[in-house]
Amino acid sequence: MTDTLDLGLLDGFERALINDRLRLVYQPKVSLRTGKLVRVEALVRWDDEKFGAVPPSRFVPLAERHGLIDPLTHWGLDTAFAEWARWCAAGIDTGLAFNISAMSLEALDFPDLVTAKCAKHGVPSDHLVLELTEGATQPLTNLMDTLTRFRIKGIGLAIDDFGTGYSTLMQLRQLPFTEVKIDRFFVTDAPDHRDSAAVVRAVIALAHEIGLSATAEGVETDAQLKLLAAMDCDIVQGYRIARPLPPDELAGWIDWWSSDWKRLGIGD
Ligand code: C2E
Ligand code: CA
Ligand code: CA
């Protein structure tokens, strides 16, 4: 059901999309072995005159329900790739992670569209990772063909929010993922709750066992960082490392983080 408020929001969102008033911010994901930036995750932002800052958890589902998810995805890919090309040109070595709604994967030509956009912007598709969560319409297993096509093109696939929702161990085994992102619910609790710590440790071990890398999201404290390092987690992301950043703040953050990483003394 869509109520009146939703219709107003939908209308506002459509206008923001058409008039290029959405923007992307980028949250660094760093290696827990080297401290180096691995890639940045693009996250969409909508600051509206009337509605204020509307979170993506509010408007992405609305876009999915009302046929606006493909235009949002296309806008996002072009915007993020253009920015990524500028970082490459400035000598910033980074990959890119991009959130894809499962609905966008239903189009069989979607993998070709993504590689065409990579070629258009001159960005390295083998450093692109698509982050997927279970969609409202069908389980990811129905999208096997499309997912396999991405892997053939060298594009990475991450299962997002692992441990919540509909993500299952079966999907990890059956689908061609390259990365597991452990939901921040478990990461937040891990230093103080043995159950959550056990889940995080087990998911990291399982990921490694089947050849995937493990990312912990929502890392906010030194205690979480150190615990994750002891658990052999590969990649970390969260406010402790960086908030999602406007594109022109990435270079400055890299300098700041390299000295912060040394101070942390992880891996010494
Ligand atoms: P997600 O992919 O799980 O993204 C991570 C969310 O956690 C982001 O919220 C990020 O700002 C937030 N976050 C990062 N580090 C921390 C931390 O240390 N602590 C806490 N408490 N939060 C942290 P955001 O930007 O509101 O995005 C929410 C969700 O909206 C995303 O979850 C993603 O599923 C979806 N989304 C965002 N941008 C896009 C997009 O361009 N396209 C699509 N299809 N979905 C998007
Ligand atoms: Ca994500
Ligand atoms: Ca997530």
Coordinates of C-alpha atoms and ligand atoms in Angstrom, one line a residue:
M1 CA 0.0 0.0 0.0
T2 CA 1.2 3.5 -0.8
D3 CA -0.2 6.3 1.3
T4 CA -0.4 10.0 0.6
L5 CA 2.9 10.8 2.3
D6 CA 4.6 8.1 0.2
L7 CA 3.1 9.6 -3.0
G8 CA 4.4 13.1 -2.1
L9 CA 7.8 11.5 -1.3
L10 CA 7.8 9.5 -4.5
D11 CA 7.0 12.6 -6.6
G12 CA 9.8 14.6 -4.8
F13 CA 12.2 11.7 -5.3
E14 CA 11.4 11.4 -9.0
R15 CA 12.0 15.2 -9.5
A16 CA 15.3 15.0 -7.5
L17 CA 16.4 12.1 -9.8
I18 CA 15.4 13.9 -13.0
N19 CA 17.0 17.2 -12.0
D20 CA 20.2 15.6 -10.8
R21 CA 19.7 16.6 -7.2
L22 CA 20.7 13.3 -5.7
R23 CA 24.4 12.8 -4.8
L24 CA 26.7 10.0 -3.8
V25 CA 29.0 9.7 -0.8
Y26 CA 31.7 7.1 -0.6
Q27 CA 32.7 5.0 2.4
P28 CA 36.2 3.5 2.5
K29 CA 36.7 -0.3 3.0
V30 CA 40.2 -1.0 4.1
S31 CA 42.3 -4.2 4.4
L32 CA 42.8 -5.4 7.9
R33 CA 46.2 -6.8 7.0
T34 CA 47.8 -3.7 5.4
G35 CA 45.5 -0.9 6.5
K36 CA 45.3 0.1 2.8
L37 CA 42.2 1.4 1.0
V38 CA 40.7 -1.5 -1.0
R39 CA 37.6 0.2 -2.4
V40 CA 34.9 2.7 -1.6
E41 CA 31.2 1.9 -1.3
A42 CA 29.0 4.4 -3.1
L43 CA 25.9 5.4 -1.0
V44 CA 23.1 7.6 -2.3
R45 CA 22.0 10.8 -0.5
W46 CA 18.9 12.9 -1.0
D47 CA 18.6 16.2 0.8
D48 CA 15.3 17.7 -0.1
E49 CA 14.1 21.2 0.6
K50 CA 10.7 20.0 1.8
F51 CA 11.4 16.6 3.3
G52 CA 15.0 17.2 4.6
A53 CA 17.6 14.5 4.5
V54 CA 15.6 11.4 3.4
P55 CA 17.5 8.1 4.2
P56 CA 18.0 5.6 1.4
S57 CA 16.2 3.0 3.5
R58 CA 13.1 5.1 2.9
F59 CA 13.3 6.0 -0.8
V60 CA 15.1 3.0 -2.3
P61 CA 12.2 0.6 -1.5
L62 CA 9.8 3.3 -2.8
A63 CA 11.8 3.5 -6.1
E64 CA 11.7 -0.3 -6.3
R65 CA 7.9 -0.4 -5.9
H66 CA 7.3 2.3 -8.5
G67 CA 9.5 1.5 -11.4
L68 CA 12.3 4.0 -10.5
I69 CA 15.0 1.6 -9.4
D70 CA 16.5 1.2 -12.9
P71 CA 16.8 5.0 -13.5
L72 CA 18.3 5.3 -10.0
T73 CA 20.8 2.5 -10.6
H74 CA 21.8 3.9 -14.0
W75 CA 22.3 7.4 -12.6
G76 CA 24.3 6.0 -9.7
L77 CA 26.6 3.9 -11.9
D78 CA 27.3 6.9 -14.2
T79 CA 27.9 9.2 -11.3
A80 CA 30.1 6.8 -9.4
F81 CA 32.1 5.7 -12.4
A82 CA 32.8 9.3 -13.4
E83 CA 34.1 10.0 -9.9
W84 CA 36.1 6.8 -9.9
A85 CA 37.8 7.8 -13.2
R86 CA 38.7 11.2 -11.6
W87 CA 40.3 9.4 -8.6
C88 CA 42.2 7.1 -11.0
A89 CA 43.5 10.1 -13.0
A90 CA 44.6 11.7 -9.7
G91 CA 46.6 8.6 -8.8
I92 CA 44.3 7.4 -6.1
D93 CA 44.3 3.6 -6.2
T94 CA 40.9 2.3 -5.3
G95 CA 38.2 -0.1 -6.3
L96 CA 34.5 0.6 -6.2
A97 CA 31.6 -1.1 -4.4
F98 CA 28.1 -0.4 -5.7
N99 CA 24.8 -1.5 -4.2
I100 CA 22.5 -3.1 -6.6
S101 CA 18.8 -3.8 -5.9
A102 CA 18.0 -7.5 -6.8
M103 CA 15.3 -6.1 -9.0
S104 CA 17.8 -4.5 -11.4
L105 CA 19.3 -7.9 -12.0
E106 CA 16.2 -9.2 -13.6
A107 CA 17.1 -7.6 -16.9
L108 CA 19.3 -10.1 -18.7
D109 CA 21.3 -7.4 -20.5
F110 CA 22.3 -5.7 -17.1
P111 CA 25.8 -7.2 -17.0
D112 CA 26.5 -5.9 -20.5
L113 CA 25.2 -2.5 -19.5
V114 CA 27.5 -2.4 -16.5
T115 CA 30.6 -3.3 -18.6
A116 CA 29.6 -0.8 -21.3
K117 CA 29.5 1.9 -18.7
C118 CA 32.9 0.8 -17.3
A119 CA 34.3 1.1 -20.8
K120 CA 32.7 4.5 -21.4
H121 CA 34.2 5.9 -18.2
G122 CA 37.5 4.1 -18.6
V123 CA 37.3 2.4 -15.1
P124 CA 38.7 -1.1 -14.3
S125 CA 35.8 -3.5 -14.1
D126 CA 38.0 -6.1 -12.3
H127 CA 38.1 -3.7 -9.4
L128 CA 34.3 -3.3 -9.3
V129 CA 32.2 -5.2 -6.7
L130 CA 28.4 -5.3 -6.7
E131 CA 26.8 -5.6 -3.3
L132 CA 23.5 -7.5 -3.3
T133 CA 20.8 -8.2 -0.7
E134 CA 17.9 -10.4 -1.1
G135 CA 15.2 -8.7 -3.1
A136 CA 11.5 -8.4 -2.3
T137 CA 10.5 -10.2 -5.5
Q138 CA 12.5 -13.4 -5.7
P139 CA 15.4 -15.2 -4.1
L140 CA 18.9 -14.5 -5.4
T141 CA 19.2 -18.1 -6.6
N142 CA 16.7 -17.3 -9.4
L143 CA 19.3 -14.8 -10.7
M144 CA 22.1 -17.3 -11.1
D145 CA 22.5 -16.7 -14.9
T146 CA 22.9 -12.9 -14.4
L147 CA 25.3 -13.4 -11.5
T148 CA 27.4 -15.8 -13.4
R149 CA 27.7 -13.4 -16.3
F150 CA 29.1 -10.7 -14.0
R151 CA 31.7 -13.2 -12.7
I152 CA 32.7 -14.1 -16.3
K153 CA 33.4 -10.4 -16.8
G154 CA 35.6 -10.3 -13.7
I155 CA 33.2 -8.2 -11.7
G156 CA 33.1 -9.2 -8.0
L157 CA 29.9 -10.0 -6.1
A158 CA 29.3 -9.4 -2.4
I159 CA 26.4 -10.7 -0.3
D160 CA 25.4 -7.7 1.9
D161 CA 24.0 -7.8 5.4
F162 CA 25.0 -11.4 5.9
G163 CA 23.3 -13.1 8.8
T164 CA 20.1 -11.2 8.6
G165 CA 17.1 -11.3 6.4
Y166 CA 17.0 -14.1 3.9
S167 CA 20.7 -14.6 3.3
T168 CA 21.5 -18.2 3.9
L169 CA 24.4 -20.5 4.0
M170 CA 22.9 -22.3 1.0
Q171 CA 23.2 -19.1 -1.1
L172 CA 26.8 -18.7 -0.2
R173 CA 27.6 -22.2 -1.5
Q174 CA 25.4 -22.0 -4.6
L175 CA 26.0 -18.6 -5.9
P176 CA 29.2 -17.1 -7.3
F177 CA 30.0 -14.6 -4.6
T178 CA 33.5 -13.3 -4.0
E179 CA 32.8 -11.5 -0.7
V180 CA 30.6 -11.8 2.4
K181 CA 29.7 -8.7 4.3
I182 CA 28.9 -9.5 8.0
D183 CA 26.0 -7.4 9.2
R184 CA 26.8 -4.6 11.6
F185 CA 24.4 -6.1 14.2
F186 CA 26.9 -8.9 14.9
V187 CA 30.0 -6.6 14.6
T188 CA 28.6 -4.1 17.1
D189 CA 27.9 -6.8 19.7
A190 CA 31.0 -8.9 19.2
P191 CA 33.4 -7.4 21.8
D192 CA 30.8 -7.8 24.6
H193 CA 28.7 -10.8 23.6
R194 CA 30.1 -14.2 23.1
D195 CA 27.2 -15.3 20.8
S196 CA 27.8 -12.5 18.4
A197 CA 31.6 -13.0 18.5
A198 CA 31.0 -16.7 17.7
V199 CA 28.8 -15.8 14.7
V200 CA 31.5 -13.4 13.4
R201 CA 34.3 -15.9 13.9
A202 CA 32.3 -18.7 12.2
V203 CA 31.3 -16.6 9.2
I204 CA 34.9 -15.4 8.6
A205 CA 36.1 -19.1 8.8
L206 CA 33.4 -20.3 6.5
A207 CA 34.1 -17.5 4.0
H208 CA 37.7 -18.5 3.9
E209 CA 36.9 -22.1 3.6
I210 CA 35.0 -21.5 0.4
G211 CA 37.4 -19.0 -1.0
L212 CA 35.6 -15.7 -0.3
S213 CA 36.8 -12.6 1.5
A214 CA 35.1 -11.5 4.7
T215 CA 34.2 -7.8 5.3
A216 CA 32.9 -6.5 8.7
E217 CA 30.6 -3.5 8.4
G218 CA 29.6 -1.0 11.1
V219 CA 33.0 -1.0 12.8
E220 CA 32.8 1.9 15.3
T221 CA 35.5 1.1 18.0
D222 CA 39.1 0.2 18.4
A223 CA 37.9 -2.9 20.4
Q224 CA 35.9 -4.1 17.4
L225 CA 38.9 -3.5 15.0
K226 CA 41.3 -5.4 17.2
L227 CA 38.9 -8.3 17.7
L228 CA 38.3 -8.5 14.0
A229 CA 42.0 -8.5 13.3
A230 CA 42.5 -11.4 15.8
M231 CA 39.7 -13.2 14.0
D232 CA 41.5 -12.9 10.6
C233 CA 38.8 -10.7 9.0
D234 CA 39.9 -9.4 5.6
I235 CA 38.2 -6.0 5.2
V236 CA 36.7 -3.5 7.6
Q237 CA 34.3 -0.6 7.1
G238 CA 32.6 1.7 9.5
Y239 CA 32.6 5.1 11.3
R240 CA 35.8 4.2 13.2
I241 CA 37.6 4.1 9.8
A242 CA 35.6 6.7 7.9
R243 CA 32.1 8.1 7.6
P244 CA 30.7 8.1 4.1
L245 CA 32.7 11.0 2.4
P246 CA 32.0 13.5 -0.3
P247 CA 34.2 12.6 -3.3
D248 CA 36.6 15.5 -2.8
E249 CA 37.4 14.4 0.8
L250 CA 38.8 11.0 -0.1
A251 CA 42.4 12.1 -0.8
G252 CA 42.6 14.0 2.6
W253 CA 41.1 11.0 4.4
I254 CA 43.8 8.7 2.9
D255 CA 46.5 10.8 4.5
W256 CA 44.8 11.0 7.9
W257 CA 44.0 7.3 8.0
S258 CA 47.6 6.2 7.1
S259 CA 48.9 7.8 10.3
D260 CA 45.9 6.7 12.4
W261 CA 46.5 3.1 11.2
K262 CA 50.1 3.2 12.3
R263 CA 49.0 4.5 15.7
L264 CA 46.6 1.5 16.0
G265 CA 49.5 -0.9 15.7
I266 CA 47.4 -3.7 14.2
G267 CA 49.5 -6.3 12.4
D268 CA 52.8 -5.2 14.1
Ligands
C2E1 P1 24.3 -0.9 3.3 O1 24.7 -1.3 1.9 O2 24.3 -2.0 4.4 O3 25.1 0.3 3.7 C1 25.7 0.6 4.9 C2 24.9 1.6 5.7 O4 25.5 1.6 7.0 C3 24.9 3.0 5.2 O5 23.7 3.6 5.5 C4 26.1 3.6 6.0 O6 26.0 5.0 6.0 C5 25.9 3.0 7.3 N1 27.1 2.9 8.1 C6 28.3 2.7 7.7 N2 29.2 2.6 8.7 C7 28.5 2.6 9.8 C8 28.8 2.5 11.2 O7 30.0 2.4 11.7 N3 27.8 2.6 12.1 C9 26.5 2.7 11.7 N4 25.5 2.8 12.7 N5 26.1 2.8 10.4 C10 27.1 2.8 9.5 P2 22.9 4.3 4.4 O8 23.8 5.2 3.6 O9 21.7 5.0 5.1 O10 22.3 3.2 3.5 C11 21.3 2.3 3.9 C12 21.1 1.2 2.9 O11 20.5 1.8 1.7 C13 22.4 0.6 2.4 O12 22.8 -0.4 3.3 C14 22.0 0.0 1.0 O13 21.3 -1.2 1.2 C15 20.9 1.0 0.6 N6 21.6 1.9 -0.5 C16 22.4 3.0 -0.2 N7 22.7 3.6 -1.4 C17 22.1 2.8 -2.4 C18 22.1 2.9 -3.8 O14 22.8 3.7 -4.5 N8 21.4 1.9 -4.5 C19 20.7 0.9 -3.8 N9 20.0 0.0 -4.6 N10 20.7 0.9 -2.5 C20 21.4 1.8 -1.8
CA2 CA 26.1 -2.3 0.9
CA3 CA 25.2 -3.9 4.7

